[in-house]
């Protein structure tokens, strides 16, 4: 795919200033590797009167298939196009937009260290893209670019086959833009509108895409009459993300019309008077309690069993003390989301070597789990039927046998404190049970006794004097007892809240 940017100048204001703005020397060819191919920047012409910079992106179809699967939301939008033979190497798309942001990063920011006065100047620009996919045709191109101050917006339909004109036009256009704009504004418009016109993106849409959209749309998107359409297409029609973008754009528009700052309008809460801190989410407090317990245990090689979408794995990766982190889950979909959350494909080799994601079930023994310092089962056991718990107990405590095991589960007694939770209901539709503190301690004590561990209990969240904490955590540590000792032989349990040690409950006794 190909894009050219041309400007004209005079002896006093030479066109070759384009090289300063783009941070690319007109006498050199610049080659930069991209995740899906190679970008080449060169100047077909460079004189004081006229200067043209060209960006040629060579797309590797194999890399595109491997990284973006080459179809659906992440690749070519046409189901009829094959994975390896499609329009992605030839038609401008989000691949070209990402290359623009990478190759011309400083120009997009409107920065020029050597000539700081240049980015603020509007200059005559001509942008040409020979092949641009346009969902909605030439009319859509004009709807998007006409309000942006270009003197000329030309979208020429590309015929399906020039030798057979009766076949009609394709969905591609040849785009030409001419006008006097700041280069940074033109590049930011292209960065947003290329994938909007294509109506597809080659990468997964995450919440941070809203921030990218607002940064690139600063100064033009809020006032654009089609900002809702642009937001929806740019965010791959994710309703929640699109609504967030539209609301934030409306706030920007109101601030601009009022001549004030966004912060002045977004002041429903007076921070000078309302000093109440926002409550920390229970999930965040649970992760912090787990990290605290892992640090206290001196763990370096950690298993996150039932890792879900990888939130804990991500937190563990942020601490270099953990040299090996394994996340395991039975759900392939959850592991896929975890890989995207962790950005494994973009992760540097040093960090990538520390993390592994495995698909597996805790209902079976797994030799891959043996030999680790610690294992975490965070909000896992309550998703199993009670009759399947013994299989999990043996797989973790009997077969894998990490030195430390952390188990968290909801405290059903605390449910009465949730105003939105109807009486008699569990917190999640997939929970097969939720235990009282007494039931949890009875189970944990029997497991510790049977497999040669000691166990301590840690409250997670505010410890209500009547109903206890919202989450209860058991910290199992390998003891001196021989694995396989019959339950009820009087192992010990410690209460982390009091520091006392008590006899673990024998089978059939209350904790």
Coordinates of C-alpha atoms in Angstrom, one line a residue:
X1 CA 0.0 0.0 0.0
X2 CA 1.2 3.5 -0.9
X3 CA 0.7 7.1 0.3
X4 CA 2.4 10.3 -0.8
X5 CA 2.5 13.7 0.8
X6 CA 3.5 16.7 -1.3
X7 CA 4.1 20.3 -0.5
X8 CA 5.3 23.3 -2.4
X9 CA 7.5 26.2 -1.3
X10 CA 9.8 29.1 -2.1
X11 CA 13.4 30.0 -1.6
X12 CA 12.5 31.6 1.8
X13 CA 10.1 28.8 2.8
X14 CA 11.5 25.7 1.0
X15 CA 9.4 22.7 0.4
X16 CA 12.2 20.5 1.7
X17 CA 11.2 21.7 5.2
X18 CA 8.9 18.7 4.9
X19 CA 12.0 16.6 5.9
X20 CA 12.3 18.4 9.2
X21 CA 8.6 18.0 9.9
X22 CA 8.6 14.2 9.1
X23 CA 12.0 13.7 10.8
X24 CA 13.1 11.9 7.6
X25 CA 16.0 13.2 5.5
X26 CA 15.1 13.7 1.8
X27 CA 18.4 12.2 0.6
X28 CA 18.0 8.9 2.4
X29 CA 15.7 5.9 2.2
X30 CA 14.4 4.9 5.6
X31 CA 13.3 1.3 6.2
X32 CA 11.5 0.3 9.4
X33 CA 10.1 -3.1 10.4
X34 CA 6.4 -3.3 11.3
X35 CA 4.6 -6.1 13.0
X36 CA 3.0 -7.1 9.7
X37 CA 5.7 -6.1 7.2
X38 CA 8.2 -3.4 6.3
X39 CA 7.7 0.3 5.9
X40 CA 9.8 2.3 3.4
X41 CA 10.0 6.1 3.5
X42 CA 11.6 7.9 0.5
X43 CA 11.4 11.2 -1.5
X44 CA 10.6 10.9 -5.2
X45 CA 11.3 14.6 -5.5
X46 CA 12.9 17.1 -3.2
X47 CA 13.5 20.7 -4.4
X48 CA 12.9 24.0 -2.7
X49 CA 9.9 24.4 -5.0
X50 CA 8.3 21.0 -4.6
X51 CA 8.9 18.1 -2.2
X52 CA 7.1 14.7 -2.0
X53 CA 7.5 12.1 0.8
X54 CA 6.3 8.6 0.0
X55 CA 5.4 5.8 2.5
X56 CA 5.4 2.3 1.0
X57 CA 4.2 -0.4 3.3
X58 CA 5.0 -4.0 2.2
X59 CA 2.6 -6.3 4.1
X60 CA 3.7 -9.8 4.8
X61 CA 0.5 -11.9 4.3
X62 CA 1.9 -14.8 6.4
X63 CA 2.6 -12.5 9.3
X64 CA -0.8 -11.0 9.0
X65 CA -2.5 -14.4 9.2
X66 CA -0.3 -15.5 12.2
X67 CA -0.9 -12.3 14.1
X68 CA -4.4 -11.1 13.1
X69 CA -5.8 -14.4 11.7
X70 CA -6.2 -12.6 8.4
X71 CA -10.0 -12.4 8.5
X72 CA -13.0 -11.2 10.5
X73 CA -12.5 -8.2 12.9
X74 CA -8.7 -8.4 12.8
X75 CA -8.1 -8.7 9.0
X76 CA -9.6 -8.5 5.6
X77 CA -13.3 -7.8 6.0
X78 CA -14.5 -9.7 3.0
X79 CA -15.4 -13.3 3.8
X80 CA -14.8 -14.2 0.1
X81 CA -11.1 -13.2 0.4
X82 CA -8.8 -16.0 1.3
X83 CA -6.4 -15.7 4.2
X84 CA -3.2 -15.5 2.1
X85 CA -4.5 -13.8 -1.0
X86 CA -6.5 -10.7 -0.1
X87 CA -6.4 -6.9 -0.5
X88 CA -4.5 -6.1 2.7
X89 CA -1.1 -5.7 0.9
X90 CA -2.5 -3.3 -1.6
X91 CA -5.3 -1.2 -0.1
X92 CA -4.9 1.4 2.6
X93 CA -6.3 0.2 5.9
X94 CA -5.6 0.2 9.6
X95 CA -2.2 -1.4 8.7
X96 CA -1.2 1.8 7.0
X97 CA -2.6 3.9 9.9
X98 CA -0.5 2.0 12.4
X99 CA 2.6 2.5 10.1
X100 CA 1.8 6.2 9.9
X101 CA 1.8 6.4 13.7
X102 CA 5.0 4.5 14.0
X103 CA 7.1 6.0 11.2
X104 CA 5.9 9.6 11.6
X105 CA 5.3 9.5 15.4
X106 CA 7.0 12.8 16.1
X107 CA 5.2 14.5 13.2
X108 CA 1.8 13.3 14.5
X109 CA 2.6 14.9 17.8
X110 CA 3.4 18.2 16.1
X111 CA 6.9 18.3 17.4
X112 CA 10.2 19.3 15.7
X113 CA 13.2 19.8 17.8
X114 CA 15.5 21.3 15.2
X115 CA 12.9 23.7 13.8
X116 CA 10.2 24.1 16.6
X117 CA 8.4 26.9 14.7
X118 CA 7.5 24.6 11.7
X119 CA 4.8 22.4 13.1
X120 CA 2.5 25.3 14.0
X121 CA 2.5 26.6 10.4
X122 CA -0.1 25.6 7.9
X123 CA 1.4 24.8 4.5
X124 CA 0.0 23.6 1.1
X125 CA -0.4 19.9 1.2
X126 CA -1.4 17.3 -1.4
X127 CA -2.1 13.8 -0.1
X128 CA -2.6 10.9 -2.5
X129 CA -3.7 7.3 -1.8
X130 CA -4.0 5.2 -5.0
X131 CA -6.2 2.5 -3.5
X132 CA -8.4 3.1 -0.5
X133 CA -11.3 0.8 0.7
X134 CA -14.4 3.0 1.2
X135 CA -17.5 1.4 2.8
X136 CA -20.1 3.9 1.6
X137 CA -18.2 4.9 -1.6
X138 CA -17.1 8.3 -2.7
X139 CA -20.1 9.9 -0.8
X140 CA -18.7 8.6 2.5
X141 CA -15.3 10.0 1.7
X142 CA -16.8 13.4 1.2
X143 CA -18.9 13.1 4.4
X144 CA -15.7 12.5 6.4
X145 CA -13.2 14.8 4.7
X146 CA -15.2 17.8 3.5
X147 CA -15.8 19.3 7.0
X148 CA -12.0 19.2 7.8
X149 CA -11.0 22.3 5.8
X150 CA -9.5 20.7 2.6
X151 CA -9.9 22.8 -0.5
X152 CA -10.2 19.7 -2.7
X153 CA -11.5 16.2 -1.8
X154 CA -11.5 13.9 -4.8
X155 CA -12.5 10.2 -4.5
X156 CA -12.4 8.5 -7.9
X157 CA -14.0 5.1 -8.0
X158 CA -11.6 2.2 -9.0
X159 CA -13.3 -0.1 -11.6
X160 CA -13.4 -3.8 -10.9
X161 CA -11.7 -4.4 -14.2
X162 CA -10.9 -1.7 -16.8
X163 CA -11.3 -4.3 -19.6
X164 CA -14.8 -5.1 -18.5
X165 CA -16.5 -1.7 -17.6
X166 CA -19.9 -3.4 -17.5
X167 CA -18.8 -5.0 -14.2
X168 CA -19.0 -1.6 -12.6
X169 CA -16.9 -0.1 -9.8
X170 CA -15.2 -1.7 -6.9
X171 CA -15.5 -0.5 -3.3
X172 CA -12.1 1.1 -3.6
X173 CA -11.3 4.8 -4.5
X174 CA -8.3 6.8 -5.4
X175 CA -8.2 9.6 -2.9
X176 CA -6.7 13.0 -3.4
X177 CA -6.7 15.7 -0.8
X178 CA -5.5 19.3 -1.3
X179 CA -5.5 22.2 1.1
X180 CA -3.5 24.4 3.4
X181 CA -3.3 22.6 6.8
X182 CA -0.8 21.8 9.5
X183 CA 1.0 18.6 8.7
X184 CA 0.2 17.1 12.2
X185 CA -3.5 17.8 11.6
X186 CA -3.5 16.0 8.2
X187 CA -1.6 13.0 9.6
X188 CA -4.0 12.7 12.6
X189 CA -7.0 12.8 10.3
X190 CA -5.6 10.0 8.1
X191 CA -4.7 8.0 11.2
X192 CA -8.3 8.0 12.3
X193 CA -10.2 8.0 9.0
X194 CA -8.3 5.3 7.1
X195 CA -9.6 2.4 9.3
X196 CA -13.0 4.2 9.5
X197 CA -13.4 4.1 5.7
X198 CA -12.2 0.5 5.5
X199 CA -14.6 -0.2 8.4
X200 CA -12.2 -2.9 9.8
X201 CA -9.1 -3.1 12.0
X202 CA -6.4 -5.7 12.0
X203 CA -6.0 -5.7 15.8
X204 CA -8.1 -6.3 18.9
X205 CA -10.0 -3.3 20.2
X206 CA -9.3 -2.5 23.8
X207 CA -10.6 0.3 26.1
X208 CA -7.4 2.3 25.5
X209 CA -8.5 2.8 21.8
X210 CA -10.9 5.5 23.1
X211 CA -7.9 7.4 24.4
X212 CA -6.1 7.0 21.1
X213 CA -9.1 8.2 19.2
X214 CA -9.5 11.3 21.4
X215 CA -5.7 12.1 21.1
X216 CA -5.7 11.8 17.3
X217 CA -9.0 13.7 17.1
X218 CA -7.9 16.6 19.2
X219 CA -8.9 19.9 17.6
X220 CA -11.2 18.5 14.9
X221 CA -13.2 15.4 15.9
X222 CA -15.4 17.0 18.6
X223 CA -16.8 19.5 16.1
X224 CA -17.1 17.0 13.2
X225 CA -20.8 16.4 12.2
X226 CA -20.1 12.7 11.8
X227 CA -18.2 12.1 15.0
X228 CA -20.7 9.4 16.1
X229 CA -20.2 7.5 12.9
X230 CA -16.4 7.9 13.1
X231 CA -16.3 6.8 16.8
X232 CA -18.5 3.7 16.1
X233 CA -16.5 2.5 13.1
X234 CA -13.1 3.3 14.7
X235 CA -14.0 1.3 17.8
X236 CA -15.3 -1.6 15.7
X237 CA -18.9 -0.9 16.8
X238 CA -18.3 -1.7 20.5
X239 CA -21.3 0.0 22.0
X240 CA -19.8 0.7 25.4
X241 CA -16.6 2.1 24.0
X242 CA -18.4 4.1 21.4
X243 CA -20.8 5.6 24.0
X244 CA -17.8 6.6 26.2
X245 CA -16.1 8.3 23.2
X246 CA -19.2 10.2 22.2
X247 CA -19.8 11.4 25.8
X248 CA -16.2 12.6 26.1
X249 CA -16.3 14.3 22.7
X250 CA -19.5 16.2 23.7
X251 CA -17.7 17.4 26.8
X252 CA -14.8 18.7 24.6
X253 CA -17.3 20.4 22.2
X254 CA -19.1 22.1 25.1
X255 CA -15.8 23.3 26.6
X256 CA -14.6 24.7 23.2
X257 CA -17.9 26.5 22.6
X258 CA -17.8 28.0 26.1
X259 CA -14.1 28.9 25.9
X260 CA -13.3 26.9 29.0
X261 CA -11.3 23.8 29.9
X262 CA -12.9 20.3 30.0
X263 CA -11.9 20.1 33.7
X264 CA -14.0 23.2 34.5
X265 CA -17.1 21.5 33.1
X266 CA -16.5 18.1 34.4
X267 CA -16.8 19.2 38.0
X268 CA -19.9 17.4 39.3
X269 CA -17.8 16.5 42.3
X270 CA -16.1 19.4 44.2
X271 CA -12.8 17.8 45.2
X272 CA -12.2 20.7 47.6
X273 CA -15.3 19.8 49.6
X274 CA -15.8 16.1 48.9
X275 CA -12.7 14.4 50.2
X276 CA -14.2 10.9 50.5
X277 CA -11.9 8.4 48.7
X278 CA -13.4 6.1 46.2
X279 CA -13.6 2.5 47.6
X280 CA -11.0 0.1 46.2
X281 CA -12.7 -2.6 44.2
X282 CA -12.8 -6.0 45.9
X283 CA -11.0 -7.6 43.0
X284 CA -8.1 -5.2 43.4
X285 CA -8.0 -5.8 47.2
X286 CA -8.1 -9.6 46.6
X287 CA -5.1 -9.3 44.2
X288 CA -3.2 -7.2 46.7
X289 CA -3.8 -9.7 49.5
X290 CA -2.6 -12.5 47.2
X291 CA 0.6 -10.6 46.3
X292 CA 1.3 -9.8 49.9
X293 CA 1.0 -13.5 50.8
X294 CA 3.2 -14.5 47.9
X295 CA 5.9 -12.0 48.9
X296 CA 5.7 -13.3 52.5
X297 CA 6.2 -16.8 51.3
X298 CA 9.3 -15.8 49.2
X299 CA 7.8 -17.3 46.1
X300 CA 9.5 -16.9 42.8
X301 CA 7.9 -19.5 40.5
X302 CA 4.1 -19.1 40.7
X303 CA 1.1 -21.0 39.3
X304 CA -2.2 -19.1 38.7
X305 CA -4.7 -21.9 38.5
X306 CA -7.9 -20.8 36.9
X307 CA -6.2 -17.6 35.7
X308 CA -9.3 -16.4 33.7
X309 CA -8.5 -13.3 31.7
X310 CA -5.0 -12.9 33.2
X311 CA -5.4 -10.0 35.7
X312 CA -3.3 -11.7 38.4
X313 CA -0.7 -12.9 35.8
X314 CA -0.4 -9.3 34.7
X315 CA 0.2 -8.0 38.2
X316 CA 2.8 -10.7 38.8
X317 CA 4.7 -9.7 35.7
X318 CA 5.0 -6.2 37.1
X319 CA 7.3 -7.6 39.9
X320 CA 10.7 -8.8 38.8
X321 CA 10.9 -11.0 41.9
X322 CA 8.7 -13.6 40.1
X323 CA 11.0 -15.4 37.7
X324 CA 8.4 -17.8 36.3
X325 CA 4.6 -17.3 36.0
X326 CA 2.2 -19.9 34.7
X327 CA -1.4 -19.2 34.1
X328 CA -3.7 -22.2 33.5
X329 CA -7.4 -22.2 32.7
X330 CA -9.8 -24.7 31.2
X331 CA -11.3 -22.0 28.9
X332 CA -9.4 -21.4 25.6
X333 CA -11.4 -18.2 25.2
X334 CA -10.3 -16.9 28.6
X335 CA -6.6 -17.7 27.7
X336 CA -7.0 -15.9 24.4
X337 CA -8.2 -12.8 26.2
X338 CA -5.4 -13.1 28.7
X339 CA -2.8 -13.3 25.9
X340 CA -4.3 -10.1 24.4
X341 CA -4.3 -8.4 27.8
X342 CA -0.7 -9.3 28.4
X343 CA 0.2 -8.4 24.8
X344 CA 2.3 -11.5 24.5
X345 CA 3.0 -10.9 20.8
X346 CA 4.5 -7.5 21.4
X347 CA 6.2 -8.4 24.7
X348 CA 10.0 -8.3 24.8
X349 CA 11.9 -11.5 25.0
X350 CA 13.0 -11.0 28.6
X351 CA 9.5 -10.6 29.9
X352 CA 8.0 -13.2 27.5
X353 CA 10.4 -15.9 28.8
X354 CA 8.8 -15.4 32.3
X355 CA 5.2 -16.2 31.5
X356 CA 3.4 -19.3 30.1
X357 CA -0.3 -19.8 29.5
X358 CA -1.6 -23.4 29.6
X359 CA -4.9 -24.9 28.8
X360 CA -5.9 -27.6 31.4
X361 CA -8.3 -28.8 34.0
X362 CA -7.8 -29.0 37.7
X363 CA -10.0 -32.2 37.8
X364 CA -6.9 -34.1 36.5
X365 CA -3.3 -34.4 37.7
X366 CA -0.9 -32.5 35.4
X367 CA 2.9 -33.1 35.5
X368 CA 3.4 -29.6 34.1
X369 CA 2.4 -28.2 37.5
X370 CA 4.9 -29.9 39.6
X371 CA 7.9 -28.2 41.3
X372 CA 6.6 -24.6 41.8
X373 CA 7.0 -22.4 44.8
X374 CA 3.3 -21.4 45.1
X375 CA -0.1 -21.9 43.5
X376 CA -3.0 -19.5 43.6
X377 CA -6.7 -20.6 43.2
X378 CA -8.4 -17.2 43.3
X379 CA -12.2 -17.6 43.2
X380 CA -12.0 -21.0 41.6
X381 CA -13.3 -23.7 43.9
X382 CA -16.8 -22.3 44.1
X383 CA -17.2 -22.9 40.3
X384 CA -16.8 -26.7 40.8
X385 CA -19.5 -29.1 41.8
X386 CA -18.8 -30.3 45.4
X387 CA -18.4 -33.9 44.3
X388 CA -15.5 -32.8 42.0
X389 CA -13.6 -31.0 44.8
X390 CA -11.6 -34.1 45.9
X391 CA -10.1 -34.4 42.4
X392 CA -9.0 -30.8 42.5
X393 CA -7.6 -31.3 46.0
X394 CA -5.4 -34.2 44.9
X395 CA -4.3 -32.5 41.6
X396 CA -3.1 -29.5 43.5
X397 CA -2.1 -30.6 47.0
X398 CA -1.3 -34.3 46.3
X399 CA 0.3 -34.2 42.9
X400 CA 1.6 -30.7 42.1
X401 CA 2.5 -30.0 45.8
X402 CA 3.7 -26.4 45.7
X403 CA 5.2 -25.2 48.9
X404 CA 2.5 -22.6 49.3
X405 CA -1.1 -22.7 48.1
X406 CA -3.5 -19.7 48.3
X407 CA -7.2 -20.3 48.0
X408 CA -9.8 -17.4 48.0
X409 CA -13.5 -17.9 47.9
X410 CA -16.6 -15.7 48.7
X411 CA -17.9 -15.6 52.3
X412 CA -21.6 -16.2 51.9
X413 CA -22.4 -14.6 55.3
X414 CA -21.3 -11.3 53.8
X415 CA -23.9 -11.4 51.0
X416 CA -26.5 -9.7 53.2
X417 CA -24.3 -6.5 52.9
X418 CA -24.8 -6.4 49.1
X419 CA -27.8 -4.2 48.5
X420 CA -28.2 -5.4 44.9
X421 CA -28.0 -9.1 45.7
X422 CA -31.4 -10.7 46.3
X423 CA -31.6 -12.9 49.4
X424 CA -30.7 -16.5 48.8
X425 CA -28.8 -15.8 45.6
X426 CA -25.1 -16.5 45.0
X427 CA -22.8 -13.7 43.7
X428 CA -22.3 -15.3 40.3
X429 CA -24.6 -17.4 38.2
X430 CA -21.9 -20.1 37.8
X431 CA -21.1 -20.5 41.5
X432 CA -22.1 -24.0 42.5
X433 CA -21.8 -23.1 46.2
X434 CA -20.7 -20.4 48.6
X435 CA -19.4 -21.3 52.0
X436 CA -19.7 -19.7 55.4
X437 CA -16.5 -19.0 57.3
X438 CA -17.0 -22.2 59.4
X439 CA -17.6 -24.3 56.3
X440 CA -14.5 -22.9 54.6
X441 CA -12.3 -23.5 57.6
X442 CA -13.6 -27.1 58.0
X443 CA -12.8 -27.9 54.4
X444 CA -9.4 -26.2 54.5
X445 CA -8.4 -27.8 57.7
X446 CA -9.3 -31.3 56.4
X447 CA -7.3 -30.7 53.2
X448 CA -4.3 -29.4 55.1
X449 CA -4.5 -32.4 57.5
X450 CA -4.8 -34.9 54.7
X451 CA -1.9 -33.6 52.5
X452 CA 0.6 -32.5 55.1
X453 CA 0.1 -28.7 55.1
X454 CA -0.6 -26.1 57.8
X455 CA -3.2 -23.4 57.0
X456 CA -3.7 -19.8 58.0
X457 CA -6.8 -17.6 57.3
X458 CA -6.6 -14.1 56.0
X459 CA -9.7 -11.8 55.6
X460 CA -9.9 -9.9 52.3
X461 CA -11.8 -6.7 52.3
X462 CA -13.4 -4.9 55.2
X463 CA -13.8 -7.4 58.1
X464 CA -17.4 -6.8 59.3
X465 CA -17.7 -7.7 63.0
X466 CA -21.0 -9.5 62.4
X467 CA -20.6 -11.3 59.1
X468 CA -16.9 -11.2 58.5
X469 CA -15.0 -10.1 55.3
X470 CA -16.5 -10.4 51.8
X471 CA -13.7 -12.7 50.7
X472 CA -11.9 -15.4 52.8
X473 CA -8.4 -16.6 52.0
X474 CA -6.6 -19.7 53.2
X475 CA -2.8 -19.8 53.1
X476 CA -1.6 -23.4 53.0
X477 CA 2.1 -24.1 53.7
X478 CA 3.8 -27.4 53.5
X479 CA 4.3 -28.9 57.0
X480 CA 6.1 -31.8 58.5
X481 CA 3.2 -34.2 58.1
X482 CA 3.8 -36.9 55.6
X483 CA 1.6 -36.6 52.4
X484 CA -1.4 -38.9 52.6
X485 CA -1.8 -38.8 56.4
X486 CA -5.4 -39.7 57.1
X487 CA -7.6 -36.8 57.8
X488 CA -8.5 -35.9 61.4
X489 CA -5.1 -36.6 62.9
X490 CA -4.8 -33.3 64.4
X491 CA -2.8 -31.0 62.2
X492 CA -2.6 -27.3 63.0
X493 CA -4.2 -24.2 61.6
X494 CA -3.2 -20.6 62.3
X495 CA -5.5 -17.6 62.3
X496 CA -3.6 -14.7 60.5
X497 CA -5.9 -12.2 62.1
X498 CA -5.0 -13.2 65.7
X499 CA -1.7 -15.0 65.4
X500 CA -3.1 -17.9 67.5
X501 CA -2.8 -21.6 66.6
X502 CA -5.6 -24.1 67.1
X503 CA -6.3 -27.7 66.4
X504 CA -7.6 -28.2 62.9
X505 CA -11.1 -29.6 62.9
X506 CA -11.4 -33.3 62.7
X507 CA -13.9 -34.7 60.2
X508 CA -17.4 -34.1 61.4
X509 CA -16.5 -31.3 63.9
X510 CA -17.3 -27.7 63.6
X511 CA -14.4 -25.3 62.9

